[in-house]
PDB file of C-alpha atoms in Angstrom:
ATOM      1  CA  UNK A  51       6.616  -7.160  18.431  1.00  0.00           C
ATOM      2  CA  UNK A  52       7.918  -4.491  16.091  1.00  0.00           C
ATOM      3  CA  UNK A  53       5.110  -3.372  13.866  1.00  0.00           C
ATOM      4  CA  UNK A  54       2.740  -0.786  12.569  1.00  0.00           C
ATOM      5  CA  UNK A  55      -0.452  -1.202  14.560  1.00  0.00           C
ATOM      6  CA  UNK A  56      -3.759   0.507  13.983  1.00  0.00           C
ATOM      7  CA  UNK A  57      -7.037   0.462  15.856  1.00  0.00           C
ATOM      8  CA  UNK A  58      -9.797  -0.364  15.540  1.00  0.00           C
ATOM      9  CA  UNK A  59      -9.714  -3.213  13.027  1.00  0.00           C
ATOM     10  CA  UNK A  60     -13.376  -2.738  12.165  1.00  0.00           C
ATOM     11  CA  UNK A  61     -15.492   0.388  12.471  1.00  0.00           C
ATOM     12  CA  UNK A  62     -19.201   0.469  11.684  1.00  0.00           C
ATOM     13  CA  UNK A  63     -20.954   3.791  12.098  1.00  0.00           C
ATOM     14  CA  UNK A  64     -23.803   5.884  10.776  1.00  0.00           C
ATOM     15  CA  UNK A  65     -23.702   8.764   8.355  1.00  0.00           C
ATOM     16  CA  UNK A  66     -22.970  12.084   9.982  1.00  0.00           C
ATOM     17  CA  UNK A  67     -20.929  10.677  12.858  1.00  0.00           C
ATOM     18  CA  UNK A  68     -17.331  11.614  13.674  1.00  0.00           C
ATOM     19  CA  UNK A  69     -14.759   8.853  14.155  1.00  0.00           C
ATOM     20  CA  UNK A  70     -11.041   8.399  14.668  1.00  0.00           C
ATOM     21  CA  UNK A  71      -8.528   5.729  13.682  1.00  0.00           C
ATOM     22  CA  UNK A  72      -5.284   5.462  15.590  1.00  0.00           C
ATOM     23  CA  UNK A  73      -1.899   4.328  14.325  1.00  0.00           C
ATOM     24  CA  UNK A  74       1.358   3.650  16.110  1.00  0.00           C
ATOM     25  CA  UNK A  75       4.684   2.345  14.871  1.00  0.00           C
ATOM     26  CA  UNK A  76       7.583   1.135  16.978  1.00  0.00           C
ATOM     27  CA  UNK A  77       9.982   0.677  14.072  1.00  0.00           C
ATOM     28  CA  UNK A  78      11.747   3.999  14.678  1.00  0.00           C
ATOM     29  CA  UNK A  79      10.601   5.257  11.271  1.00  0.00           C
ATOM     30  CA  UNK A  80      10.450   8.978  10.591  1.00  0.00           C
ATOM     31  CA  UNK A  81       7.685   9.045   7.986  1.00  0.00           C
ATOM     32  CA  UNK A  82       4.090   7.872   8.387  1.00  0.00           C
ATOM     33  CA  UNK A  83       1.209   7.676   5.939  1.00  0.00           C
ATOM     34  CA  UNK A  84      -2.500   7.093   5.519  1.00  0.00           C
ATOM     35  CA  UNK A  85      -3.700   5.172   2.463  1.00  0.00           C
ATOM     36  CA  UNK A  86      -7.263   4.423   1.391  1.00  0.00           C
ATOM     37  CA  UNK A  87      -8.190   1.187  -0.381  1.00  0.00           C
ATOM     38  CA  UNK A  88     -11.533   1.290  -2.162  1.00  0.00           C
ATOM     39  CA  UNK A  89     -13.899  -1.552  -2.994  1.00  0.00           C
ATOM     40  CA  UNK A  90     -11.946  -2.304  -6.186  1.00  0.00           C
ATOM     41  CA  UNK A  91      -8.743  -2.724  -4.145  1.00  0.00           C
ATOM     42  CA  UNK A  92      -7.234   0.482  -5.513  1.00  0.00           C
ATOM     43  CA  UNK A  93      -4.737   1.992  -3.052  1.00  0.00           C
ATOM     44  CA  UNK A  94      -4.300   5.738  -2.924  1.00  0.00           C
ATOM     45  CA  UNK A  95      -2.247   7.901  -0.609  1.00  0.00           C
ATOM     46  CA  UNK A  96      -4.110  10.421   1.508  1.00  0.00           C
ATOM     47  CA  UNK A  97      -1.515  11.991   3.806  1.00  0.00           C
ATOM     48  CA  UNK A  98       2.122  11.718   4.763  1.00  0.00           C
ATOM     49  CA  UNK A  99       3.967  13.092   7.773  1.00  0.00           C
ATOM     50  CA  UNK A 100       7.709  13.311   8.225  1.00  0.00           C
ATOM     51  CA  UNK A 101       8.865  13.945  11.805  1.00  0.00           C
ATOM     52  CA  UNK A 102       5.394  15.302  12.673  1.00  0.00           C
ATOM     53  CA  UNK A 103       5.356  17.639   9.669  1.00  0.00           C
ATOM     54  CA  UNK A 104       2.734  17.245   6.939  1.00  0.00           C
ATOM     55  CA  UNK A 105       4.479  16.656   3.604  1.00  0.00           C
ATOM     56  CA  UNK A 106       1.771  15.101   1.428  1.00  0.00           C
ATOM     57  CA  UNK A 107      -1.856  16.133   1.451  1.00  0.00           C
ATOM     58  CA  UNK A 108      -3.697  14.678  -1.510  1.00  0.00           C
ATOM     59  CA  UNK A 109      -7.058  15.980  -2.684  1.00  0.00           C
ATOM     60  CA  UNK A 110      -8.870  14.678   0.360  1.00  0.00           C
ATOM     61  CA  UNK A 111     -12.042  16.367   1.721  1.00  0.00           C
ATOM     62  CA  UNK A 112     -11.513  18.693   4.660  1.00  0.00           C
ATOM     63  CA  UNK A 113     -13.580  16.293   6.763  1.00  0.00           C
ATOM     64  CA  UNK A 114     -10.429  14.168   7.003  1.00  0.00           C
ATOM     65  CA  UNK A 115      -7.836  15.538   9.404  1.00  0.00           C
ATOM     66  CA  UNK A 116      -4.619  13.752  10.300  1.00  0.00           C
ATOM     67  CA  UNK A 117      -2.829  14.450  13.546  1.00  0.00           C
ATOM     68  CA  UNK A 118       0.690  13.432  14.510  1.00  0.00           C
ATOM     69  CA  UNK A 119       1.407  14.007  18.219  1.00  0.00           C
ATOM     70  CA  UNK A 120       4.883  12.533  17.807  1.00  0.00           C
ATOM     71  CA  UNK A 121       6.760  10.718  15.068  1.00  0.00           C
ATOM     72  CA  UNK A 122       5.561   7.298  16.301  1.00  0.00           C
ATOM     73  CA  UNK A 123       1.862   8.145  16.023  1.00  0.00           C
ATOM     74  CA  UNK A 124      -0.398   9.299  13.218  1.00  0.00           C
ATOM     75  CA  UNK A 125      -4.125   9.408  13.835  1.00  0.00           C
ATOM     76  CA  UNK A 126      -6.905  10.040  11.352  1.00  0.00           C
ATOM     77  CA  UNK A 127     -10.056  11.886  12.352  1.00  0.00           C
ATOM     78  CA  UNK A 128     -13.064  11.925  10.062  1.00  0.00           C
ATOM     79  CA  UNK A 129     -15.955  14.335  10.552  1.00  0.00           C
ATOM     80  CA  UNK A 130     -19.494  14.026   9.211  1.00  0.00           C
ATOM     81  CA  UNK A 131     -18.993  10.564   7.745  1.00  0.00           C
ATOM     82  CA  UNK A 132     -20.541   9.825   4.365  1.00  0.00           C
ATOM     83  CA  UNK A 133     -21.467   6.556   2.656  1.00  0.00           C
ATOM     84  CA  UNK A 134     -18.591   7.063   0.197  1.00  0.00           C
ATOM     85  CA  UNK A 135     -16.075   7.019   3.030  1.00  0.00           C
ATOM     86  CA  UNK A 136     -16.607   3.280   3.404  1.00  0.00           C
ATOM     87  CA  UNK A 137     -13.249   1.685   2.607  1.00  0.00           C
ATOM     88  CA  UNK A 138     -10.229   0.084   4.210  1.00  0.00           C
ATOM     89  CA  UNK A 139      -7.795   2.626   5.642  1.00  0.00           C
ATOM     90  CA  UNK A 140      -4.169   1.623   5.971  1.00  0.00           C
ATOM     91  CA  UNK A 141      -1.540   3.300   8.067  1.00  0.00           C
ATOM     92  CA  UNK A 142       2.072   2.839   6.961  1.00  0.00           C
ATOM     93  CA  UNK A 143       5.547   3.967   7.909  1.00  0.00           C
ATOM     94  CA  UNK A 144       8.953   4.139   6.277  1.00  0.00           C
ATOM     95  CA  UNK A 145      12.561   4.901   7.065  1.00  0.00           C
ATOM     96  CA  UNK A 146      14.076   5.828   3.780  1.00  0.00           C
ATOM     97  CA  UNK A 147      11.913   4.353   1.105  1.00  0.00           C
ATOM     98  CA  UNK A 148      10.671   0.886   2.027  1.00  0.00           C
ATOM     99  CA  UNK A 149       7.033   1.021   3.136  1.00  0.00           C
ATOM    100  CA  UNK A 150       5.556  -1.055   5.975  1.00  0.00           C
ATOM    101  CA  UNK A 151       1.782  -1.255   6.345  1.00  0.00           C
ATOM    102  CA  UNK A 152      -0.478  -1.788   9.310  1.00  0.00           C
ATOM    103  CA  UNK A 153      -3.258  -4.375   9.056  1.00  0.00           C
ATOM    104  CA  UNK A 154      -5.926  -1.888   8.038  1.00  0.00           C
ATOM    105  CA  UNK A 155      -9.181  -0.555   9.458  1.00  0.00           C
ATOM    106  CA  UNK A 156     -12.349  -1.518   7.612  1.00  0.00           C
ATOM    107  CA  UNK A 157     -14.731   1.429   7.882  1.00  0.00           C
ATOM    108  CA  UNK A 158     -18.377   0.851   7.023  1.00  0.00           C
ATOM    109  CA  UNK A 159     -20.717   3.821   6.968  1.00  0.00           C
ATOM    110  CA  UNK A 160     -24.432   2.978   7.023  1.00  0.00           C
TER     111      UNK A 160
ATOM    112  CA  UNK B  51       1.035  12.033 -12.707  1.00  0.00           C
ATOM    113  CA  UNK B  52       2.790   8.767 -13.378  1.00  0.00           C
ATOM    114  CA  UNK B  53       0.869   5.817 -14.833  1.00  0.00           C
ATOM    115  CA  UNK B  54       1.417   2.334 -13.431  1.00  0.00           C
ATOM    116  CA  UNK B  55       0.031  -0.633 -15.330  1.00  0.00           C
ATOM    117  CA  UNK B  56       0.143  -4.196 -14.099  1.00  0.00           C
ATOM    118  CA  UNK B  57      -0.458  -7.330 -16.099  1.00  0.00           C
ATOM    119  CA  UNK B  58      -2.132  -9.695 -16.151  1.00  0.00           C
ATOM    120  CA  UNK B  59      -5.054  -8.449 -14.052  1.00  0.00           C
ATOM    121  CA  UNK B  60      -5.923 -12.009 -13.045  1.00  0.00           C
ATOM    122  CA  UNK B  61      -3.933 -15.224 -13.025  1.00  0.00           C
ATOM    123  CA  UNK B  62      -4.945 -18.738 -12.017  1.00  0.00           C
ATOM    124  CA  UNK B  63      -2.260 -21.371 -11.441  1.00  0.00           C
ATOM    125  CA  UNK B  64      -1.938 -24.918 -10.254  1.00  0.00           C
ATOM    126  CA  UNK B  65       0.293 -25.428  -7.251  1.00  0.00           C
ATOM    127  CA  UNK B  66       3.884 -25.905  -8.358  1.00  0.00           C
ATOM    128  CA  UNK B  67       3.642 -23.725 -11.467  1.00  0.00           C
ATOM    129  CA  UNK B  68       5.822 -20.684 -12.136  1.00  0.00           C
ATOM    130  CA  UNK B  69       4.559 -17.227 -13.056  1.00  0.00           C
ATOM    131  CA  UNK B  70       5.721 -13.768 -14.073  1.00  0.00           C
ATOM    132  CA  UNK B  71       3.898 -10.573 -13.164  1.00  0.00           C
ATOM    133  CA  UNK B  72       4.694  -7.357 -14.973  1.00  0.00           C
ATOM    134  CA  UNK B  73       4.627  -3.696 -13.981  1.00  0.00           C
ATOM    135  CA  UNK B  74       5.035  -0.931 -16.568  1.00  0.00           C
ATOM    136  CA  UNK B  75       5.435   2.714 -15.569  1.00  0.00           C
ATOM    137  CA  UNK B  76       5.325   5.867 -17.615  1.00  0.00           C
ATOM    138  CA  UNK B  77       8.104   7.999 -16.105  1.00  0.00           C
ATOM    139  CA  UNK B  78      11.511   7.752 -14.465  1.00  0.00           C
ATOM    140  CA  UNK B  79      11.301   6.442 -10.925  1.00  0.00           C
ATOM    141  CA  UNK B  80      13.581   6.483  -7.908  1.00  0.00           C
ATOM    142  CA  UNK B  81      11.567   3.998  -5.898  1.00  0.00           C
ATOM    143  CA  UNK B  82       9.729   0.822  -6.892  1.00  0.00           C
ATOM    144  CA  UNK B  83       8.246  -1.699  -4.501  1.00  0.00           C
ATOM    145  CA  UNK B  84       6.262  -4.918  -4.800  1.00  0.00           C
ATOM    146  CA  UNK B  85       3.622  -5.840  -2.247  1.00  0.00           C
ATOM    147  CA  UNK B  86       1.501  -8.911  -1.602  1.00  0.00           C
ATOM    148  CA  UNK B  87      -1.977  -8.474  -0.141  1.00  0.00           C
ATOM    149  CA  UNK B  88      -3.045 -11.818   1.269  1.00  0.00           C
ATOM    150  CA  UNK B  89      -6.671 -13.001   1.431  1.00  0.00           C
ATOM    151  CA  UNK B  90      -6.902 -11.588   4.967  1.00  0.00           C
ATOM    152  CA  UNK B  91      -6.085  -8.118   3.680  1.00  0.00           C
ATOM    153  CA  UNK B  92      -2.559  -7.773   5.046  1.00  0.00           C
ATOM    154  CA  UNK B  93      -0.117  -5.870   2.843  1.00  0.00           C
ATOM    155  CA  UNK B  94       3.371  -7.332   2.935  1.00  0.00           C
ATOM    156  CA  UNK B  95       6.366  -5.609   1.397  1.00  0.00           C
ATOM    157  CA  UNK B  96       8.123  -8.109  -0.866  1.00  0.00           C
ATOM    158  CA  UNK B  97      10.829  -6.024  -2.515  1.00  0.00           C
ATOM    159  CA  UNK B  98      12.243  -2.539  -2.663  1.00  0.00           C
ATOM    160  CA  UNK B  99      13.771  -2.633  -6.133  1.00  0.00           C
ATOM    161  CA  UNK B 100      14.237   0.630  -8.057  1.00  0.00           C
ATOM    162  CA  UNK B 101      16.718  -1.170 -10.330  1.00  0.00           C
ATOM    163  CA  UNK B 102      18.488  -4.487 -10.688  1.00  0.00           C
ATOM    164  CA  UNK B 103      17.517  -7.939  -9.473  1.00  0.00           C
ATOM    165  CA  UNK B 104      16.754  -9.312  -6.040  1.00  0.00           C
ATOM    166  CA  UNK B 105      15.777 -12.750  -4.798  1.00  0.00           C
ATOM    167  CA  UNK B 106      13.983 -13.872  -1.663  1.00  0.00           C
ATOM    168  CA  UNK B 107      13.303 -17.583  -1.543  1.00  0.00           C
ATOM    169  CA  UNK B 108      10.924 -18.570  -4.347  1.00  0.00           C
ATOM    170  CA  UNK B 109      10.329 -14.949  -5.277  1.00  0.00           C
ATOM    171  CA  UNK B 110      12.564 -12.727  -7.314  1.00  0.00           C
ATOM    172  CA  UNK B 111      12.163  -9.332  -8.936  1.00  0.00           C
ATOM    173  CA  UNK B 112      13.899  -7.457 -11.706  1.00  0.00           C
ATOM    174  CA  UNK B 113      13.538  -3.780 -12.553  1.00  0.00           C
ATOM    175  CA  UNK B 114      14.846  -2.344 -15.816  1.00  0.00           C
ATOM    176  CA  UNK B 115      14.527   1.338 -15.022  1.00  0.00           C
ATOM    177  CA  UNK B 116      15.718   2.530 -18.430  1.00  0.00           C
ATOM    178  CA  UNK B 117      12.906   0.578 -20.104  1.00  0.00           C
ATOM    179  CA  UNK B 118      10.374   1.435 -17.392  1.00  0.00           C
ATOM    180  CA  UNK B 119       9.249  -1.983 -16.295  1.00  0.00           C
ATOM    181  CA  UNK B 120       9.606  -4.416 -13.449  1.00  0.00           C
ATOM    182  CA  UNK B 121       8.937  -8.150 -13.259  1.00  0.00           C
ATOM    183  CA  UNK B 122       8.026 -10.298 -10.281  1.00  0.00           C
ATOM    184  CA  UNK B 123       8.778 -14.018 -10.625  1.00  0.00           C
ATOM    185  CA  UNK B 124       7.081 -16.611  -8.472  1.00  0.00           C
ATOM    186  CA  UNK B 125       8.487 -20.106  -8.751  1.00  0.00           C
ATOM    187  CA  UNK B 126       6.953 -23.366  -7.519  1.00  0.00           C
ATOM    188  CA  UNK B 127       3.824 -21.508  -6.454  1.00  0.00           C
ATOM    189  CA  UNK B 128       1.966 -22.500  -3.299  1.00  0.00           C
ATOM    190  CA  UNK B 129      -1.625 -21.875  -2.248  1.00  0.00           C
ATOM    191  CA  UNK B 130      -0.324 -19.346   0.287  1.00  0.00           C
ATOM    192  CA  UNK B 131       0.923 -17.223  -2.619  1.00  0.00           C
ATOM    193  CA  UNK B 132      -2.695 -16.411  -3.485  1.00  0.00           C
ATOM    194  CA  UNK B 133      -3.734 -12.793  -3.158  1.00  0.00           C
ATOM    195  CA  UNK B 134      -3.204  -9.508  -4.939  1.00  0.00           C
ATOM    196  CA  UNK B 135       0.252  -8.374  -5.985  1.00  0.00           C
ATOM    197  CA  UNK B 136       0.796  -4.625  -6.216  1.00  0.00           C
ATOM    198  CA  UNK B 137       3.549  -2.665  -7.826  1.00  0.00           C
ATOM    199  CA  UNK B 138       4.102   0.871  -6.502  1.00  0.00           C
ATOM    200  CA  UNK B 139       6.417   3.569  -7.821  1.00  0.00           C
ATOM    201  CA  UNK B 140       7.645   6.965  -6.729  1.00  0.00           C
ATOM    202  CA  UNK B 141       8.669   9.284  -9.528  1.00  0.00           C
ATOM    203  CA  UNK B 142      11.336  11.910  -9.098  1.00  0.00           C
ATOM    204  CA  UNK B 143      10.011  15.008  -7.401  1.00  0.00           C
ATOM    205  CA  UNK B 144       6.908  13.368  -5.955  1.00  0.00           C
ATOM    206  CA  UNK B 145       8.209  13.687  -2.394  1.00  0.00           C
ATOM    207  CA  UNK B 146       7.758  10.153  -0.973  1.00  0.00           C
ATOM    208  CA  UNK B 147       4.455   9.665  -2.773  1.00  0.00           C
ATOM    209  CA  UNK B 148       4.021   6.060  -3.940  1.00  0.00           C
ATOM    210  CA  UNK B 149       1.573   5.500  -6.798  1.00  0.00           C
ATOM    211  CA  UNK B 150       0.097   2.008  -6.894  1.00  0.00           C
ATOM    212  CA  UNK B 151      -0.929  -0.084  -9.856  1.00  0.00           C
ATOM    213  CA  UNK B 152      -4.300  -1.840  -9.857  1.00  0.00           C
ATOM    214  CA  UNK B 153      -2.733  -5.152  -8.933  1.00  0.00           C
ATOM    215  CA  UNK B 154      -2.660  -8.714 -10.217  1.00  0.00           C
ATOM    216  CA  UNK B 155      -5.054 -11.127  -8.531  1.00  0.00           C
ATOM    217  CA  UNK B 156      -3.281 -14.482  -8.238  1.00  0.00           C
ATOM    218  CA  UNK B 157      -5.157 -17.648  -7.366  1.00  0.00           C
ATOM    219  CA  UNK B 158      -3.122 -20.788  -6.747  1.00  0.00           C
ATOM    220  CA  UNK B 159      -5.201 -23.952  -6.709  1.00  0.00           C
ATOM    221  CA  UNK B 160      -4.117 -27.126  -4.896  1.00  0.00           C
TER     222      UNK B 160
END
């Protein structure tokens, strides 16, 4: 199936741990993104990569580090997790301007 | 940054009813998209519509860029239309950055 897929779907971890979320798209898109959706459903962009180059880096703590090994993959690594990092993280991709989202990763920090 | 306001915040309908959702934005845009987040959390791209009118089945959208608003029409609503509808815009010079509104929560009752 052609899609944006991200793993894991659920992630429960303790404060202080380091975790990663992986994202892959097989749509042939050249731009990939990470969005965060908070408990009030508000969606906000975190990062964007175009052909492996970082083009958007919003005011996100340095504990969050995206990595794009190739234009089909964009992973998100989070160090020293905090309670406030609990949210749903969405990966997305686009070719041109229409955005396609993955199914999200629900991160719960206890 | 650009402001995106959606109305109404909540809407409850009986199956078969029609509805109109509105998105107002505060600056000129070169990209406007409508998304549906279903009760399972999936974000589906409904329309890419920076201007003009498009139709897809029971859904249609109109953007009047000069007056800075967009409308999403849902006709003959079904229970599967329930969820949150988001409008997202990219203003000129924002470099692929989509800014989301807070959404309209639609509940369609049988």
